[in-house]
């Protein structure tokens, strides 16, 4: 190993100074929501809920990715019958997603679901069943999430507003809340969703002004991974920076695991969730003497699933490399067929380009071992 070169120690990330909107606190199983509790990441299973084993396998995968709460669809009697087994074996709280048939609300409560999501816009004569639902939920201490989607808005509100405007979404949600309030039930969470980020932002801003219920953020039908992640990040970033939002889901047309990863990254980028592994890499320019895109992808693949919260910098030249070295736990500044490996602000060795990924993994494991020693802990 070559003699070390001190580039300065990495700085700890500053704690988040973002405000949080005051809201009521409810509990979705053991997970607190609202009232200053940490913002939860949610997703929804894509398996047939009636297939208990497949559903539980997917729940295990999203839990490993950082999911806090999972929602399962209950469109049939077979799905409702599977809920007790899923709830009993799920490592995270299960929310039943109910459309069209109000009787499945009661089945979900009886099954022990941690919460029930209802969409009043597409449940026949839902308003007539609010009293029964409120009594059953109150007795079981199960909160209700009122989900209003642009695509299933009450026809009366569509006629009144002309389309699914922010005002229409909010009016629908608060009307349903008022029906539950008539039965003295306030263990509610609200979600108003639209495919347009600006509508989502405006609707949640209105809700934040007009109620104190916890709010679930979502850009519904956001789209494929690239487009959908950008739309969700824009909407969530603006709202979370204003203190609005208590749970969120990134609704992408992809594996739920990727939805969870995107949600966790959005929160950690705002300092609202402890960061896990973070890879910092340069975009590339004419100074490069290495294929930085390929190298960054190789490093990302090699560190996939790495369980420790490290910041790894993959840099292509000496312009920004030393500066990133001061901010990263470890990384590489590469060029001329070689890579300088740095650890906590010090260049510790130089390796051939073909050995960069291997060297980074070695140093990462060594760094974790050093951090876990009693001396480091003290």
Coordinates of C-alpha atoms in Angstrom, one line a residue:
X1 CA 0.0 0.0 0.0
X2 CA 1.3 3.4 -0.9
X3 CA 1.7 6.1 1.8
X4 CA -1.6 7.9 2.5
X5 CA -2.4 11.3 1.3
X6 CA -4.7 13.3 3.5
X7 CA -7.5 15.1 1.6
X8 CA -9.5 16.1 4.6
X9 CA -12.1 14.1 6.6
X10 CA -15.7 13.6 5.3
X11 CA -18.3 15.8 6.9
X12 CA -21.3 14.3 8.5
X13 CA -24.6 15.1 6.7
X14 CA -26.4 17.9 8.5
X15 CA -29.7 17.0 10.2
X16 CA -32.8 17.8 8.3
X17 CA -34.1 21.3 9.1
X18 CA -37.3 20.8 7.1
X19 CA -40.5 21.7 8.9
X20 CA -43.3 19.2 9.6
X21 CA -46.9 20.1 9.3
X22 CA -48.7 19.5 12.7
X23 CA -51.1 16.5 12.2
X24 CA -53.1 14.0 14.1
X25 CA -51.2 10.8 15.0
X26 CA -52.7 7.4 14.1
X27 CA -51.2 4.0 14.3
X28 CA -51.1 1.5 11.4
X29 CA -50.3 -1.5 13.4
X30 CA -47.0 -0.7 15.2
X31 CA -46.2 2.1 12.8
X32 CA -47.0 5.6 13.9
X33 CA -48.3 7.9 11.2
X34 CA -48.5 11.7 11.5
X35 CA -48.0 13.7 14.7
X36 CA -44.3 14.1 13.9
X37 CA -43.6 10.4 13.4
X38 CA -41.1 9.5 10.7
X39 CA -42.4 9.5 7.2
X40 CA -43.3 6.0 6.1
X41 CA -42.6 4.4 2.7
X42 CA -45.4 2.2 1.3
X43 CA -46.1 0.2 -1.8
X44 CA -48.6 -2.3 -3.1
X45 CA -48.2 -6.0 -3.9
X46 CA -48.7 -7.0 -7.5
X47 CA -49.4 -10.7 -6.8
X48 CA -52.9 -12.2 -6.6
X49 CA -53.7 -11.7 -2.9
X50 CA -55.3 -15.1 -2.9
X51 CA -51.9 -16.6 -3.6
X52 CA -50.7 -16.4 0.0
X53 CA -47.2 -17.7 -0.5
X54 CA -46.4 -15.5 -3.6
X55 CA -47.8 -12.4 -1.8
X56 CA -45.7 -13.1 1.3
X57 CA -42.6 -13.6 -0.8
X58 CA -43.1 -10.2 -2.4
X59 CA -43.8 -8.6 1.0
X60 CA -40.5 -10.1 2.3
X61 CA -38.7 -8.5 -0.7
X62 CA -40.1 -5.1 -0.3
X63 CA -39.5 -5.2 3.5
X64 CA -35.8 -5.9 2.8
X65 CA -35.8 -2.9 0.5
X66 CA -37.0 -0.6 3.3
X67 CA -40.8 -0.7 3.0
X68 CA -42.7 0.2 6.2
X69 CA -46.3 -0.6 5.3
X70 CA -47.8 -2.7 2.5
X71 CA -51.1 -2.5 0.7
X72 CA -52.8 -5.6 -0.8
X73 CA -55.7 -5.6 -3.2
X74 CA -59.0 -7.3 -2.2
X75 CA -61.2 -7.5 -5.2
X76 CA -62.7 -10.9 -4.6
X77 CA -63.9 -13.3 -1.8
X78 CA -60.8 -15.5 -2.3
X79 CA -58.6 -12.5 -1.7
X80 CA -60.5 -11.6 1.5
X81 CA -60.3 -15.2 2.7
X82 CA -56.5 -15.0 2.3
X83 CA -56.1 -11.9 4.5
X84 CA -55.8 -13.7 7.9
X85 CA -52.9 -15.8 6.8
X86 CA -51.1 -12.9 5.1
X87 CA -51.6 -10.6 8.1
X88 CA -50.4 -13.3 10.5
X89 CA -47.1 -13.9 8.6
X90 CA -46.3 -10.4 7.2
X91 CA -43.3 -8.7 8.8
X92 CA -44.8 -5.2 8.2
X93 CA -48.4 -3.9 8.7
X94 CA -50.9 -4.8 6.0
X95 CA -53.5 -2.4 4.6
X96 CA -56.4 -3.9 2.7
X97 CA -57.3 -2.0 -0.5
X98 CA -61.1 -2.1 -1.0
X99 CA -63.0 -1.0 -4.1
X100 CA -66.6 -1.6 -5.2
X101 CA -67.7 -4.0 -2.5
X102 CA -68.1 -2.6 1.0
X103 CA -68.5 -6.0 2.6
X104 CA -64.8 -6.6 2.1
X105 CA -64.1 -3.7 4.5
X106 CA -65.6 -5.7 7.3
X107 CA -63.7 -8.9 6.2
X108 CA -60.4 -7.0 6.3
X109 CA -61.1 -5.6 9.8
X110 CA -62.0 -9.1 11.0
X111 CA -58.8 -10.5 9.4
X112 CA -56.7 -8.2 11.6
X113 CA -55.5 -5.8 8.9
X114 CA -53.6 -2.8 10.3
X115 CA -55.8 -0.4 8.2
X116 CA -58.3 -0.3 5.4
X117 CA -58.1 1.9 2.3
X118 CA -61.4 2.8 0.8
X119 CA -62.2 4.7 -2.4
X120 CA -65.6 6.3 -1.9
X121 CA -65.9 7.2 -5.5
X122 CA -66.3 3.6 -6.7
X123 CA -68.0 1.9 -3.8
X124 CA -71.7 1.6 -4.4
X125 CA -73.7 3.6 -1.8
X126 CA -70.6 4.0 0.3
X127 CA -72.0 7.0 2.2
X128 CA -74.8 4.8 3.5
X129 CA -72.3 2.3 5.0
X130 CA -70.1 4.9 6.8
X131 CA -71.8 4.4 10.1
X132 CA -71.3 0.6 10.1
X133 CA -67.7 0.9 8.9
X134 CA -66.9 3.5 11.6
X135 CA -68.3 1.4 14.3
X136 CA -66.5 -1.7 13.2
X137 CA -63.2 0.2 12.7
X138 CA -63.5 1.9 16.1
X139 CA -64.1 -1.3 17.9
X140 CA -61.1 -3.0 16.3
X141 CA -59.0 0.2 16.5
X142 CA -58.3 0.1 12.8
X143 CA -57.7 3.4 11.0
X144 CA -59.3 4.1 7.6
X145 CA -57.5 5.6 4.7
X146 CA -59.7 7.7 2.4
X147 CA -58.3 7.5 -1.0
X148 CA -59.6 9.8 -3.7
X149 CA -58.3 9.2 -7.2
X150 CA -58.8 11.5 -10.2
X151 CA -59.9 8.5 -12.3
X152 CA -62.6 7.5 -9.9
X153 CA -64.0 10.8 -8.6
X154 CA -67.6 11.0 -7.6
X155 CA -69.7 11.8 -10.7
X156 CA -71.4 14.6 -8.7
X157 CA -68.1 16.4 -8.2
X158 CA -67.0 15.9 -11.7
X159 CA -70.2 17.6 -12.9
X160 CA -69.7 20.4 -10.4
X161 CA -66.0 21.1 -11.2
X162 CA -65.8 20.0 -14.8
X163 CA -62.8 17.7 -14.1
X164 CA -60.7 16.3 -11.3
X165 CA -59.3 19.7 -10.1
X166 CA -57.4 20.0 -6.8
X167 CA -60.6 21.6 -5.4
X168 CA -62.7 18.6 -6.5
X169 CA -60.3 16.1 -5.0
X170 CA -60.1 18.0 -1.7
X171 CA -63.9 18.5 -1.5
X172 CA -64.4 14.7 -2.0
X173 CA -61.9 13.8 0.7
X174 CA -63.2 16.2 3.3
X175 CA -66.8 15.3 2.6
X176 CA -66.1 11.7 3.3
X177 CA -64.1 12.7 6.4
X178 CA -67.1 14.6 7.7
X179 CA -69.3 11.5 7.4
X180 CA -67.0 9.6 9.6
X181 CA -66.8 12.6 12.0
X182 CA -70.6 12.4 12.4
X183 CA -70.0 9.0 14.0
X184 CA -67.1 10.4 16.1
X185 CA -64.5 8.5 14.1
X186 CA -61.3 10.4 13.3
X187 CA -58.7 7.7 12.9
X188 CA -58.3 8.7 9.3
X189 CA -55.6 9.2 6.8
X190 CA -56.2 11.0 3.4
X191 CA -54.7 10.5 0.0
X192 CA -55.7 12.6 -3.0
X193 CA -54.0 11.4 -6.2
X194 CA -53.6 12.5 -9.7
X195 CA -51.2 11.7 -12.6
X196 CA -50.2 15.4 -12.8
X197 CA -47.7 16.4 -10.2
X198 CA -48.9 20.0 -10.1
X199 CA -52.4 18.9 -9.3
X200 CA -51.1 16.6 -6.5
X201 CA -49.1 19.5 -5.1
X202 CA -52.0 21.9 -5.1
X203 CA -54.5 19.4 -3.7
X204 CA -52.2 18.5 -0.8
X205 CA -51.5 22.1 0.0
X206 CA -55.2 22.7 0.2
X207 CA -55.7 19.7 2.4
X208 CA -52.9 20.8 4.7
X209 CA -54.7 24.2 5.2
X210 CA -58.1 22.7 5.8
X211 CA -57.5 19.7 8.1
X212 CA -55.1 18.1 10.5
X213 CA -55.4 14.5 9.3
X214 CA -52.2 12.7 8.2
X215 CA -51.7 12.8 4.5
X216 CA -50.4 10.1 2.1
X217 CA -48.6 11.4 -0.9
X218 CA -48.8 9.7 -4.3
X219 CA -48.7 10.6 -8.0
X220 CA -51.0 7.9 -9.3
X221 CA -50.2 6.2 -12.6
X222 CA -46.9 8.0 -12.6
X223 CA -45.6 6.0 -15.5
X224 CA -42.4 4.0 -16.3
X225 CA -39.4 4.1 -14.0
X226 CA -37.6 7.1 -15.4
X227 CA -40.6 9.4 -16.0
X228 CA -42.5 8.2 -13.0
X229 CA -39.6 8.7 -10.6
X230 CA -39.1 12.2 -11.8
X231 CA -42.7 13.2 -11.5
X232 CA -43.0 11.7 -8.0
X233 CA -39.7 13.2 -6.8
X234 CA -40.8 16.7 -8.0
X235 CA -44.2 16.5 -6.3
X236 CA -42.9 14.9 -3.1
X237 CA -39.9 17.1 -2.9
X238 CA -41.9 20.3 -3.0
X239 CA -44.5 19.0 -0.5
X240 CA -42.1 17.5 1.9
X241 CA -40.0 20.7 1.8
X242 CA -43.2 22.5 3.0
X243 CA -43.6 19.9 5.8
X244 CA -46.6 18.2 4.0
X245 CA -46.8 14.4 3.9
X246 CA -46.7 11.6 6.4
X247 CA -46.6 8.5 4.2
X248 CA -45.8 8.1 0.5
X249 CA -45.7 5.7 -2.4
X250 CA -43.8 6.0 -5.7
X251 CA -46.3 4.5 -8.1
X252 CA -44.1 3.2 -10.9
X253 CA -44.8 0.6 -13.6
X254 CA -42.2 -1.7 -12.3
X255 CA -41.4 -4.1 -9.5
X256 CA -42.6 -2.9 -6.1
X257 CA -39.1 -3.3 -4.8
X258 CA -38.0 -0.5 -7.1
X259 CA -40.9 1.7 -5.9
X260 CA -39.7 1.3 -2.4
X261 CA -36.1 2.0 -3.3
X262 CA -37.2 5.2 -5.0
X263 CA -39.3 6.3 -2.0
X264 CA -36.4 5.7 0.4
X265 CA -34.0 7.6 -1.8
X266 CA -36.4 10.6 -2.0
X267 CA -36.6 10.7 1.7
X268 CA -32.9 10.3 2.4
X269 CA -32.0 12.9 -0.1
X270 CA -34.1 15.4 1.9
X271 CA -32.6 14.2 5.2
X272 CA -35.9 12.7 6.2
X273 CA -34.6 9.1 6.4
X274 CA -31.2 7.8 7.4
X275 CA -29.2 7.2 4.3
X276 CA -28.0 3.8 3.3
X277 CA -25.5 3.2 0.5
X278 CA -25.1 6.3 -1.7
X279 CA -23.1 6.4 -4.9
X280 CA -21.8 9.8 -6.0
X281 CA -20.5 9.8 -9.6
X282 CA -19.7 12.5 -12.1
X283 CA -21.7 12.9 -15.3
X284 CA -18.7 12.9 -17.6
X285 CA -16.9 15.5 -19.8
X286 CA -14.1 15.9 -22.2
X287 CA -11.5 15.6 -19.4
X288 CA -12.3 11.9 -18.8
X289 CA -9.7 9.2 -19.4
X290 CA -12.1 6.4 -18.3
X291 CA -15.5 5.2 -19.2
X292 CA -17.1 6.7 -16.1
X293 CA -20.6 5.5 -17.0
X294 CA -19.6 1.9 -17.2
X295 CA -17.5 2.2 -14.1
X296 CA -20.3 3.8 -12.1
X297 CA -22.7 1.0 -13.2
X298 CA -20.1 -1.6 -12.2
X299 CA -19.7 -0.1 -8.8
X300 CA -23.5 0.2 -8.3
X301 CA -23.9 -3.5 -9.3
X302 CA -21.1 -4.6 -7.0
X303 CA -22.5 -2.7 -4.0
X304 CA -26.2 -3.7 -4.7
X305 CA -27.6 -4.8 -1.4
X306 CA -24.7 -3.5 0.7
X307 CA -26.3 -3.0 4.1
X308 CA -24.1 -0.3 5.5
X309 CA -24.6 3.5 5.1
X310 CA -21.6 4.5 3.1
X311 CA -21.1 7.3 0.6
X312 CA -19.0 6.0 -2.4
X313 CA -17.6 8.5 -4.9
X314 CA -16.8 7.4 -8.4
X315 CA -14.9 10.2 -10.1
X316 CA -13.3 10.5 -13.5
X317 CA -10.6 13.1 -13.1
X318 CA -8.7 15.2 -10.6
X319 CA -10.8 18.3 -10.9
X320 CA -13.6 17.2 -8.6
X321 CA -12.1 14.0 -7.2
X322 CA -10.2 15.5 -4.3
X323 CA -13.2 17.5 -3.2
X324 CA -15.5 14.5 -3.3
X325 CA -12.9 12.6 -1.4
X326 CA -13.4 14.9 1.5
X327 CA -17.1 14.3 1.5
X328 CA -17.2 10.6 0.8
X329 CA -16.5 7.6 3.0
X330 CA -14.5 6.0 0.2
X331 CA -14.2 6.3 -3.6
X332 CA -12.0 6.4 -6.6
X333 CA -10.5 9.1 -8.8
X334 CA -9.6 7.4 -12.0
X335 CA -7.6 8.1 -15.2
X336 CA -4.7 6.9 -17.3
X337 CA -5.7 3.3 -16.7
X338 CA -5.4 3.6 -13.0
X339 CA -7.5 4.6 -10.0
X340 CA -6.6 6.3 -6.8
X341 CA -8.6 4.8 -4.0
X342 CA -9.4 7.1 -1.1
X343 CA -10.9 6.3 2.3
X344 CA -12.3 9.0 4.6
X345 CA -10.4 11.7 2.9
X346 CA -7.1 9.9 2.4
X347 CA -5.6 8.3 -0.8
X348 CA -4.7 4.9 0.4
X349 CA -3.6 3.1 -2.7
X350 CA -3.5 3.2 -6.5
X351 CA -4.7 0.2 -8.5
X352 CA -5.1 -0.7 -12.2
X353 CA -8.4 0.3 -13.7
X354 CA -9.5 -3.4 -13.9
X355 CA -9.1 -3.7 -10.1
X356 CA -11.0 -0.6 -9.1
X357 CA -14.3 -2.3 -8.2
X358 CA -12.6 -5.1 -6.3
X359 CA -10.5 -2.5 -4.4
X360 CA -13.5 -0.4 -3.5
X361 CA -15.3 -3.5 -2.1
X362 CA -12.2 -4.5 -0.1
X363 CA -11.9 -1.0 1.4
X364 CA -15.6 -0.9 2.2
X365 CA -15.5 -4.1 4.1
X366 CA -12.4 -3.0 5.9
X367 CA -14.0 0.3 6.8
X368 CA -17.1 -1.4 8.1
X369 CA -15.0 -3.8 10.2
X370 CA -13.1 -0.8 11.7
X371 CA -16.3 1.1 12.4
X372 CA -17.8 -2.0 14.2
X373 CA -14.8 -2.4 16.6
X374 CA -15.2 -1.4 20.3
X375 CA -12.5 1.1 19.8
X376 CA -14.4 2.9 17.0
X377 CA -17.6 2.7 18.9
X378 CA -16.0 4.4 21.9

